[in-house]
Structures are given as C-alpha cells and as structure tokens.
XYZ file of N, CA, C and O in Angstrom:
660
model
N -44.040 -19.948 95.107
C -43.112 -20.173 94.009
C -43.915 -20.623 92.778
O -44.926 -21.288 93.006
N -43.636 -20.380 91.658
C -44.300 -20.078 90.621
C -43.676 -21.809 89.422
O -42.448 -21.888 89.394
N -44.042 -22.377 89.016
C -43.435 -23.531 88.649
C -42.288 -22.957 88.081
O -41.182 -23.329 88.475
N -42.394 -22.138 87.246
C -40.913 -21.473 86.062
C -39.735 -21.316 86.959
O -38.558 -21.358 86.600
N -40.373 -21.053 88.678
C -39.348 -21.140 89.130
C -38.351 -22.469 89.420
O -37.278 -22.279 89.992
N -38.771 -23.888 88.979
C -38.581 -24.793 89.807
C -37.417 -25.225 88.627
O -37.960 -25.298 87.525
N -36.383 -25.441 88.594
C -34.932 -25.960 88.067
C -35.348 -26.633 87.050
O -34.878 -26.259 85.975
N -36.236 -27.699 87.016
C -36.528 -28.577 85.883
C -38.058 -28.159 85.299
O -38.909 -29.014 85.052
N -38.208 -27.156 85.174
C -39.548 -26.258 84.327
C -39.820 -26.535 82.655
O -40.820 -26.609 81.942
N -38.265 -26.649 82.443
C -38.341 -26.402 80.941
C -38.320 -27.899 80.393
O -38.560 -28.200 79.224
N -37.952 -28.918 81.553
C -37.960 -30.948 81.224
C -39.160 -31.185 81.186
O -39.630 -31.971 80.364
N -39.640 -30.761 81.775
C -41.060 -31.083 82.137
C -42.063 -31.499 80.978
O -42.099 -30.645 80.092
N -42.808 -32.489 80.780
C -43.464 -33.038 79.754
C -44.686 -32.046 79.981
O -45.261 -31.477 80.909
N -44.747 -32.160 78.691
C -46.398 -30.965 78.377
C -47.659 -31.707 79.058
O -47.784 -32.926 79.182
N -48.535 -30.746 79.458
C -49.834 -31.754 79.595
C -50.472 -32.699 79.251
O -50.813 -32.251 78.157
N -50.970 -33.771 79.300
C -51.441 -34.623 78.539
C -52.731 -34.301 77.529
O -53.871 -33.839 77.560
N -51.794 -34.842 76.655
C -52.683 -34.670 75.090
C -52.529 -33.254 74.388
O -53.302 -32.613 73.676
N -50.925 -32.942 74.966
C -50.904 -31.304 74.076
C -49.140 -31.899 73.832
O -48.538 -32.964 73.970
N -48.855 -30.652 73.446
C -47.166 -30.236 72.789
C -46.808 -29.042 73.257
O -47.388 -27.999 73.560
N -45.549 -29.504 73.242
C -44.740 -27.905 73.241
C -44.445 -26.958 72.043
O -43.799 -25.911 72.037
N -45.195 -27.707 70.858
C -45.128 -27.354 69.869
C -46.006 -26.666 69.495
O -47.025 -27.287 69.797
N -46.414 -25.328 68.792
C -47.589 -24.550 68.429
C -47.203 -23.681 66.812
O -46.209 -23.459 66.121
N -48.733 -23.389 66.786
C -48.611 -23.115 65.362
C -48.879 -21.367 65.167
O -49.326 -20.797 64.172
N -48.414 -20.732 66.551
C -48.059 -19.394 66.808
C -47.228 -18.948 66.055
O -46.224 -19.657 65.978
N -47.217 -17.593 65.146
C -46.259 -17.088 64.594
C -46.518 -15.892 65.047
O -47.521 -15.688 65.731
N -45.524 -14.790 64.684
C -45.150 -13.579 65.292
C -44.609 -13.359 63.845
O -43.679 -13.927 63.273
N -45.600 -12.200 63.336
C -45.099 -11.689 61.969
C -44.068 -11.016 61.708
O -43.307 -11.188 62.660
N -43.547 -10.265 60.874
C -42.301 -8.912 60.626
C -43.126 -7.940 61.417
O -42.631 -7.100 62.169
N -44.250 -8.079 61.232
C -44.798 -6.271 61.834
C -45.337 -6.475 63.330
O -46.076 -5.686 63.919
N -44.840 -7.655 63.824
C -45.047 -7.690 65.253
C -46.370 -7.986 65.497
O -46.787 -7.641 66.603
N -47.404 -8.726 64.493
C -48.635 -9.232 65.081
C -48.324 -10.499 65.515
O -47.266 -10.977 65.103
N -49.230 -11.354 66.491
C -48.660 -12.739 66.973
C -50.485 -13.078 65.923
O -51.495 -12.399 65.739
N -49.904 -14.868 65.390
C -50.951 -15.285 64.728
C -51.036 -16.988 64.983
O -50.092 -17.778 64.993
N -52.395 -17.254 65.171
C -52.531 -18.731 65.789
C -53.443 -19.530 64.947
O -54.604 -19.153 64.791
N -52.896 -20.857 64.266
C -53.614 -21.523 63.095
C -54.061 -20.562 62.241
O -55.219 -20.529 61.825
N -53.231 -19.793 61.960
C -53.650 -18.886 60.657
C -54.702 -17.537 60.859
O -55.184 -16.732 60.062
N -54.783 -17.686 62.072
C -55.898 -16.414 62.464
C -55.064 -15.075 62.955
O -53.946 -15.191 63.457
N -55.574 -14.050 62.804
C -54.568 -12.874 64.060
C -55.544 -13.219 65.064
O -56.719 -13.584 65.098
N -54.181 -12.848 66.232
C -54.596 -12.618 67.396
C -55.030 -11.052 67.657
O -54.139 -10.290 68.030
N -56.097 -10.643 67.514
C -56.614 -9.348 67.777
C -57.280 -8.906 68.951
O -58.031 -7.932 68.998
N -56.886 -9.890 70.199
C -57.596 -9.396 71.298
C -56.418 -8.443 71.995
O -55.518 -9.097 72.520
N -56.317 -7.277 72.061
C -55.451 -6.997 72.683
C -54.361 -6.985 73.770
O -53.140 -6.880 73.659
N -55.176 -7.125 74.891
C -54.245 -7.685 76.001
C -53.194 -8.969 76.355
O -52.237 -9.210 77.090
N -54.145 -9.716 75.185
C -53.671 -11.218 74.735
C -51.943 -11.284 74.087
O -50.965 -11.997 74.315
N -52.263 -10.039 73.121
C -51.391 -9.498 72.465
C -50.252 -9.208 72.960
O -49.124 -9.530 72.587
N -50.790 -8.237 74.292
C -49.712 -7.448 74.657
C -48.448 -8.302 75.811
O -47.270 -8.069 76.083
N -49.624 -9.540 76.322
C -49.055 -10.595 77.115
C -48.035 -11.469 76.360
O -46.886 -11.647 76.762
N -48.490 -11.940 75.359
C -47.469 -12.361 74.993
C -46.037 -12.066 74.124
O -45.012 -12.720 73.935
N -46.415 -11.025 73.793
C -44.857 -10.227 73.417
C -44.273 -10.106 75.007
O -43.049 -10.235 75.012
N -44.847 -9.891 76.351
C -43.824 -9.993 77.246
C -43.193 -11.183 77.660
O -42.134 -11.140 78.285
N -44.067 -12.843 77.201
C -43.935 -13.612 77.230
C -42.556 -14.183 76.146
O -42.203 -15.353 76.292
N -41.964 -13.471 75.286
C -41.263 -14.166 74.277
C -40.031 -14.656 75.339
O -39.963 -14.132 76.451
N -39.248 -15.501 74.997
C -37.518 -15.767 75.754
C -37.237 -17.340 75.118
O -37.939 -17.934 74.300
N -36.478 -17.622 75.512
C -35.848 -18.323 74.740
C -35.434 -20.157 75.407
O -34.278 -20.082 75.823
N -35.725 -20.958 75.519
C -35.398 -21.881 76.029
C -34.013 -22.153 76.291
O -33.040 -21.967 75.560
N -34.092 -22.693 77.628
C -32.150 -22.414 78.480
C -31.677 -23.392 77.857
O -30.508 -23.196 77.525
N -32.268 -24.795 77.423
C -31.301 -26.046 76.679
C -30.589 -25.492 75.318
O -29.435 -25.261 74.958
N -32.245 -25.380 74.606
C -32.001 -25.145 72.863
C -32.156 -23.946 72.102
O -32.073 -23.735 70.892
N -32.406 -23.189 73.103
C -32.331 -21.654 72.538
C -33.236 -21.588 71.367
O -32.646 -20.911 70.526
N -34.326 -21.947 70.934
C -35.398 -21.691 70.157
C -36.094 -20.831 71.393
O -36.016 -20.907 72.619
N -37.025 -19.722 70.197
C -37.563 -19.016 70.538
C -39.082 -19.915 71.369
O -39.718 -20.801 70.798
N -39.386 -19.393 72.797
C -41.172 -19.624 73.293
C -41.371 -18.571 73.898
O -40.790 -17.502 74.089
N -42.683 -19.262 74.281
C -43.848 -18.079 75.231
C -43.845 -18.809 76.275
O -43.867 -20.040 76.293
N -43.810 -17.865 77.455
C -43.597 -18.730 78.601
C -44.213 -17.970 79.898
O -43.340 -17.150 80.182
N -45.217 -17.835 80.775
C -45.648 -17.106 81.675
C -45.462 -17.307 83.002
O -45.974 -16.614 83.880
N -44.537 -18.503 83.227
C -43.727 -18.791 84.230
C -44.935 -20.246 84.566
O -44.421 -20.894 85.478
N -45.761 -20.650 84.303
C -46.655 -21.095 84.289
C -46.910 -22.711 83.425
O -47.351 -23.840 83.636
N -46.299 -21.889 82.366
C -46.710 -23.596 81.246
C -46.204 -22.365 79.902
O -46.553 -21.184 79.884
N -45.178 -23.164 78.707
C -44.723 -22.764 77.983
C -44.847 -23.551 76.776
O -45.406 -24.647 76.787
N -44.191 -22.873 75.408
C -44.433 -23.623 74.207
C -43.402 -22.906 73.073
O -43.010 -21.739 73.085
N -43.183 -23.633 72.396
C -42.408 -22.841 71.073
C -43.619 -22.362 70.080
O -44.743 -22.756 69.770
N -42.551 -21.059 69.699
C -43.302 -20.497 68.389
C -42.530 -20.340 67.382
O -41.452 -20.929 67.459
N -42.764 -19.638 66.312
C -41.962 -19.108 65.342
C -42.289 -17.761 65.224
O -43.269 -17.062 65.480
N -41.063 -17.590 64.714
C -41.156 -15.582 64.472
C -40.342 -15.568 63.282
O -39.197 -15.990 63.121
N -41.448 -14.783 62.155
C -40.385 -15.049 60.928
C -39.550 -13.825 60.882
O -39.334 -13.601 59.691
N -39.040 -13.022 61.549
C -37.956 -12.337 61.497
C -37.090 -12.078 62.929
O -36.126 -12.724 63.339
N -37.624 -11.150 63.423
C -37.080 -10.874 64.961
C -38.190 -11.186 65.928
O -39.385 -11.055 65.663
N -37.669 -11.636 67.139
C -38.834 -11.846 68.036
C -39.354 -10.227 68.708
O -40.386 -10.193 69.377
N -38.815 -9.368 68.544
C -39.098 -8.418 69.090
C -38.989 -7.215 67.875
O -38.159 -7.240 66.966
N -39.854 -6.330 68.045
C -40.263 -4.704 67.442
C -39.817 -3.916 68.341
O -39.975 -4.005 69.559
N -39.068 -2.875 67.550
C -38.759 -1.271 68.304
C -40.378 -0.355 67.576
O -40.800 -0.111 66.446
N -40.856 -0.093 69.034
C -42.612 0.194 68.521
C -42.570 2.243 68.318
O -43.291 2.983 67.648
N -41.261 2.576 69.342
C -40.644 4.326 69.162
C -39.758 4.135 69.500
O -39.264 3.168 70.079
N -39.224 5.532 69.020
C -37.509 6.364 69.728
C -38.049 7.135 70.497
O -39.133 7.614 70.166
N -37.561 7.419 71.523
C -37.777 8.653 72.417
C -36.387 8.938 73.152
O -35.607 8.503 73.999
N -36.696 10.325 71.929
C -35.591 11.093 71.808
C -35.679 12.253 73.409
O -36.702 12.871 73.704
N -34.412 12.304 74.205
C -34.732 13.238 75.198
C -33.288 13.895 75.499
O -32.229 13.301 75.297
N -33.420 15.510 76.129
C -32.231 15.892 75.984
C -31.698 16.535 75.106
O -30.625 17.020 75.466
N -32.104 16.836 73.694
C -31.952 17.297 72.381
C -30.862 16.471 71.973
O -29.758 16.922 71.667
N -31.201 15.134 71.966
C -30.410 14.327 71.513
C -29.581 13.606 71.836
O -29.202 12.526 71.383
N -29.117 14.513 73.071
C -27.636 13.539 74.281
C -28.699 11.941 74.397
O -28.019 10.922 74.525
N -29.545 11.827 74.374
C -29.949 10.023 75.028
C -31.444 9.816 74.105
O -32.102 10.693 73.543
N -31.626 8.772 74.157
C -32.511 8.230 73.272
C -33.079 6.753 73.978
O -32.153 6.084 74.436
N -34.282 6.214 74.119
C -34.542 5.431 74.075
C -35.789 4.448 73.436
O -36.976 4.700 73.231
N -35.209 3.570 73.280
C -35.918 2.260 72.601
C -37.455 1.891 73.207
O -37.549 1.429 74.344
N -38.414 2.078 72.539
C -39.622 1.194 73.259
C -40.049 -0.054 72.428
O -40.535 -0.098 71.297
N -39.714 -1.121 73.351
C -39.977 -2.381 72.536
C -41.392 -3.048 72.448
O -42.302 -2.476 73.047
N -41.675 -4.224 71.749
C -42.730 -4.604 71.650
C -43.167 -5.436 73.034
O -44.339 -5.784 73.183
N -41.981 -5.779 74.195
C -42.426 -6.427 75.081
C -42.747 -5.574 75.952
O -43.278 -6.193 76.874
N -42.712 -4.290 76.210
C -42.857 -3.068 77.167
C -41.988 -2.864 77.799
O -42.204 -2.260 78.849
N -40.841 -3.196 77.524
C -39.604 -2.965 78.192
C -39.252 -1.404 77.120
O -39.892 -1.150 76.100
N -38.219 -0.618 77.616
C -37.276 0.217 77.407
C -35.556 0.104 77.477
O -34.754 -0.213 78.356
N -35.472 0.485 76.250
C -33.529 0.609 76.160
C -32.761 1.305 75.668
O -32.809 1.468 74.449
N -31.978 1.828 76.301
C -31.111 2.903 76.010
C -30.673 2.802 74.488
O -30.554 1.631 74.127
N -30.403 3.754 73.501
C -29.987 3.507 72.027
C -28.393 3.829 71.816
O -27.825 4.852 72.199
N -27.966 3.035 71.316
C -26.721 3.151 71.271
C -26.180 2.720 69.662
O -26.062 1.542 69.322
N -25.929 3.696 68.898
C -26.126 3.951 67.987
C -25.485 2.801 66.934
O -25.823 2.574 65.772
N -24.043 1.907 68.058
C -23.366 1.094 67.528
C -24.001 -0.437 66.977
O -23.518 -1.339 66.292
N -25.305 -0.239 67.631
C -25.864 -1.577 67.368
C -26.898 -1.443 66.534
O -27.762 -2.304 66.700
N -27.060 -0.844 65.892
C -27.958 -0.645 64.359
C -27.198 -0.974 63.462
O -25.968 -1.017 63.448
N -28.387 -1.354 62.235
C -28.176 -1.841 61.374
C -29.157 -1.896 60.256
O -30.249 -1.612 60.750
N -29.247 -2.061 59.348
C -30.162 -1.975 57.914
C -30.289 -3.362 57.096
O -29.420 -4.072 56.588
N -32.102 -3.520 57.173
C -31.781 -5.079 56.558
C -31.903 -5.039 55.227
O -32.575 -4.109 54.781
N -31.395 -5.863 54.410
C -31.843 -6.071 52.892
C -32.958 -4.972 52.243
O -32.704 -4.139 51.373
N -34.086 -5.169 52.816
C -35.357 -4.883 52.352
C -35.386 -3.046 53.273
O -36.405 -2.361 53.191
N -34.486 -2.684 53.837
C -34.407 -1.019 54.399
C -34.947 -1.084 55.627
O -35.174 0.025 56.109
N -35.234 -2.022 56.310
C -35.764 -1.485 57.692
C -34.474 -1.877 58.852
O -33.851 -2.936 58.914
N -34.331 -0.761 59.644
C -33.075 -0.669 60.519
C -33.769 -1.689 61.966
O -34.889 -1.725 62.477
N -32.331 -2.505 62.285
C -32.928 -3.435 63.255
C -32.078 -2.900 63.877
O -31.273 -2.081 63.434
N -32.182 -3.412 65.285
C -31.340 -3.335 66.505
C -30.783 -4.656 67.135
O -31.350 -5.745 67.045
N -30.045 -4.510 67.541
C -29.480 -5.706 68.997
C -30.253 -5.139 69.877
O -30.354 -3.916 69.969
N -30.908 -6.010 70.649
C -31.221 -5.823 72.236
C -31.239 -7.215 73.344
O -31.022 -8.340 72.895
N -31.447 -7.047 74.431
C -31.070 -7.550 75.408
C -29.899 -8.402 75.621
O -29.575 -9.589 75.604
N -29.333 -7.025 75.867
C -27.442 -7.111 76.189
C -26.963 -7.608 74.811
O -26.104 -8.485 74.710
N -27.403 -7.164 74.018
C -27.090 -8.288 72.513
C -27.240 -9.165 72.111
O -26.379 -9.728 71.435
N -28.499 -9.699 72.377
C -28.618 -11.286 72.574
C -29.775 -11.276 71.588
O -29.799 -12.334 70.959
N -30.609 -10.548 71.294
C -31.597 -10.415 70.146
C -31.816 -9.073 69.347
O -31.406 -7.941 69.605
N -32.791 -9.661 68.016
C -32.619 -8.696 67.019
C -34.191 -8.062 67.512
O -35.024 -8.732 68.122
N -34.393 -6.444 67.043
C -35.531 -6.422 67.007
C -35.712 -5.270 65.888
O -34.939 -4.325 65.730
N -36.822 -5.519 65.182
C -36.840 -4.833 63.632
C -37.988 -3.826 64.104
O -38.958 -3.995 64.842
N -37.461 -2.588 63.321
C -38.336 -1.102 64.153
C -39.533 -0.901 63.034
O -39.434 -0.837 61.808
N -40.470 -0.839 63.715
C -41.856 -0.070 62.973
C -41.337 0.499 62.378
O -40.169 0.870 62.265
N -42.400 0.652 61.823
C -42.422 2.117 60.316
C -42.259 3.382 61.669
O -41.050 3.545 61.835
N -42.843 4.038 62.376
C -43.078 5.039 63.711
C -41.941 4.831 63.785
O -41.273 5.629 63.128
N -41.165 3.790 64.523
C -39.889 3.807 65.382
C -38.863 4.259 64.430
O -37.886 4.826 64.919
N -38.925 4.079 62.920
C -38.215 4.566 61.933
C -38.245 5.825 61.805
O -37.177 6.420 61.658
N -39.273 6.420 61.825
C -39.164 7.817 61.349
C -38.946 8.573 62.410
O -38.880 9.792 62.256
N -38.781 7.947 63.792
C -38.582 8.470 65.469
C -37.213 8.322 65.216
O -36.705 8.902 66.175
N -36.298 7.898 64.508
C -35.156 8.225 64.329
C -34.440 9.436 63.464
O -33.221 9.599 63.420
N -35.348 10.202 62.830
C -35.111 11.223 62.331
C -34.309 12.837 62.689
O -33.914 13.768 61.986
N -34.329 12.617 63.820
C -33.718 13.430 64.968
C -32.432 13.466 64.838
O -31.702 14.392 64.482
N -32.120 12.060 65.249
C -30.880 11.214 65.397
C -29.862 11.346 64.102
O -28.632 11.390 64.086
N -30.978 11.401 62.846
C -29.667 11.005 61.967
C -28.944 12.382 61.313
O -29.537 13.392 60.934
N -27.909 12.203 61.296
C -26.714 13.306 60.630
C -26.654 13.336 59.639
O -26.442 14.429 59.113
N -26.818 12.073 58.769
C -26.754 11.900 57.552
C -27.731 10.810 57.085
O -28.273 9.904 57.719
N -27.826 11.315 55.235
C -28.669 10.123 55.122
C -27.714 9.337 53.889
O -28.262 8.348 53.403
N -26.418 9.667 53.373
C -26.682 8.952 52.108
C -24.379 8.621 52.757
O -23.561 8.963 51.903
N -24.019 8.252 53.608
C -24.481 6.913 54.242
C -25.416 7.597 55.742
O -25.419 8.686 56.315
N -26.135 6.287 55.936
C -26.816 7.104 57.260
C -26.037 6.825 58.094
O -25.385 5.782 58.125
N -25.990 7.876 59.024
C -25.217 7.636 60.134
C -26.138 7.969 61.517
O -27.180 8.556 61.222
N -25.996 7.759 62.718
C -26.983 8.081 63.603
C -26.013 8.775 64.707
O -24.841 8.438 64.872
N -26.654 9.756 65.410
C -25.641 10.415 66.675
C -27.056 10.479 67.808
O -28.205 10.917 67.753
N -26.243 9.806 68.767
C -26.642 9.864 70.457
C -25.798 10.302 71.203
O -25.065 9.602 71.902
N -25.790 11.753 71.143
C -24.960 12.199 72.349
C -23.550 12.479 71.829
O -23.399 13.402 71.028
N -22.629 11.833 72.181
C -21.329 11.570 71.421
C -21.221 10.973 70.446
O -20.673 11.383 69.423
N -21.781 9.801 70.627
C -21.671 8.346 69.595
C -22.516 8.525 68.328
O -23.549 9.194 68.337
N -21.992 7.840 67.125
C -21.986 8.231 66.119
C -21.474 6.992 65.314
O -20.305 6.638 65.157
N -22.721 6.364 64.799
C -22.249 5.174 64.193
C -23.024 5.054 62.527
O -24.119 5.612 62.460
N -22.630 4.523 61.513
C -22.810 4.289 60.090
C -23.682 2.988 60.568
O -23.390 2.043 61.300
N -24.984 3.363 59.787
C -26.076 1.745 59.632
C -25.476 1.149 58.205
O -25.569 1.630 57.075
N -24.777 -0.163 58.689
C -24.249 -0.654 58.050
C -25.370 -1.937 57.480
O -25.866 -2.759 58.249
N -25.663 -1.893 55.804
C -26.740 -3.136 55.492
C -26.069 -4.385 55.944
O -24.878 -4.676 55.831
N -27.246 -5.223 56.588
C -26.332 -6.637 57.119
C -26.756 -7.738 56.173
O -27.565 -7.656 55.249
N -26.092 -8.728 56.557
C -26.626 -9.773 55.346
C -27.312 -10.575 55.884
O -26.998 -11.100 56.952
N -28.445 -10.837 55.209
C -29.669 -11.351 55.871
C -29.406 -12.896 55.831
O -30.233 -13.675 56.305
C-alpha cells in the first residue's frame, strides 16, 4: 500500500523542515516552472502533469505521486488539450491531454476565452483545460462554421460560446 493510499495522506504534516507549499507554476502553454526556472528535463515534465489533482479538503490545485505531495499554482488551467484526433470522418473525436490521458470530445463543453483560445471541461467536468496552438488547428475538421464557430462530432453540434474570464 502506497501512503496516498492511507485515509489521512493529505493531514499529514510535511517533512521536517519543508512545506506543502511550493513555488511551482504551470504556465498557459503547459510548461511546469520551479523558483523561476523551466523545468526542461523531460520526463520530469511529463510526470508531473500526470501528477496534477486536487486536494480532497480544499480543492486547491497539487502534485501528488501517491508518495508525498505539495501545492502549486497554474496560472490558467491545470491541464492542456496537446491534439484532436479526429476518427471516423468525424462521427468521434478525441482529446489528448497534457496528463496522457484521452477524452472523448463533446462539442457541448467548449468554449472561447477572452484572448481566442478554445478551452474545454474535462474530467467529468470538473476542470478546465486550454488547447495548444496544434490542438486548435486539430479542430479544423470539426468546425462547420467559423463566424459563429460552431463545432460538429458526429451528431452534436454546439456554438463556442466566449466565456467570461
């Protein structure tokens, strides 16, 4: 059993002489950055975008490897749509996120921020995740229209409505 598994994981006082507090950020374009440096080692990278979730008390965003955890900040969404993959000639579509997960696209949960980049709801609706420049133009398939855009998967057929930031 892995500590993350143990009921009181998240009470648990940090190690001695550290915090649960860190000075990790997770940019708009999905780089993670520590005391002001990028993190450019890759795998490092790729671990902790699978690491993002959310604390069960206070629902701030951490990194957590089941192991020993910490808060970060993410100045927009904790998660990137990195492609579309479009299959089917269009009947289905799916999402590739920045944590390596995959999700079905469903056209109703898009949206357009202020500044033009289309975000999504994901996991079950519970977070935002703002699409690459790639994952943007991987929607090109999809859209029916552009001036309002509208997107079609299959049947469904929804207007990216700008949200208010």
């Amino acid at each position: 059993m892995k500590p993350g598994d143990h009921p009181d994981f998240y009470k648990l006082a940090p190690p001695p002489g550290t915090s649960r507090e860190s000075t990790i950020v997770l940019d708009r374009e999905g780089r993670f950055w520590h005391d002001g440096a990028r993190v450019d080692h890759p795998a490092l990278e790729e671990a902790l975008h699978r690491w993002i979730a959310r604390h069960p008390d206070d629902g701030r965003l951490i990194l957590t490897n089941g192991y020993d955890w910490c808060y970060f900040r993410a100045e927009e969404t904790p998660f990137v749509v990195r492609a579309v993959r479009v299959e089917d000639e269009g009947q289905r579509a799916l999402l590739v996120l920045s944590d390596g997960t995959e999700e079905l696209l469903d056209p109703r949960v898009l949206s357009v921020s202020s500044d033009g980049v289309v975000i999504a709801r994901v996991k079950a609706g519970a977070e935002d995740a703002r699409f690459s420049r790639h994952a943007q133009a991987g929607l090109a398939p999809l859209l029916v229209s552009a001036e309002p855009p509208i997107v079609r998967v299959g049947d469904v057929s929804a207007e990216l409505a700008t949200r208010a930031d």
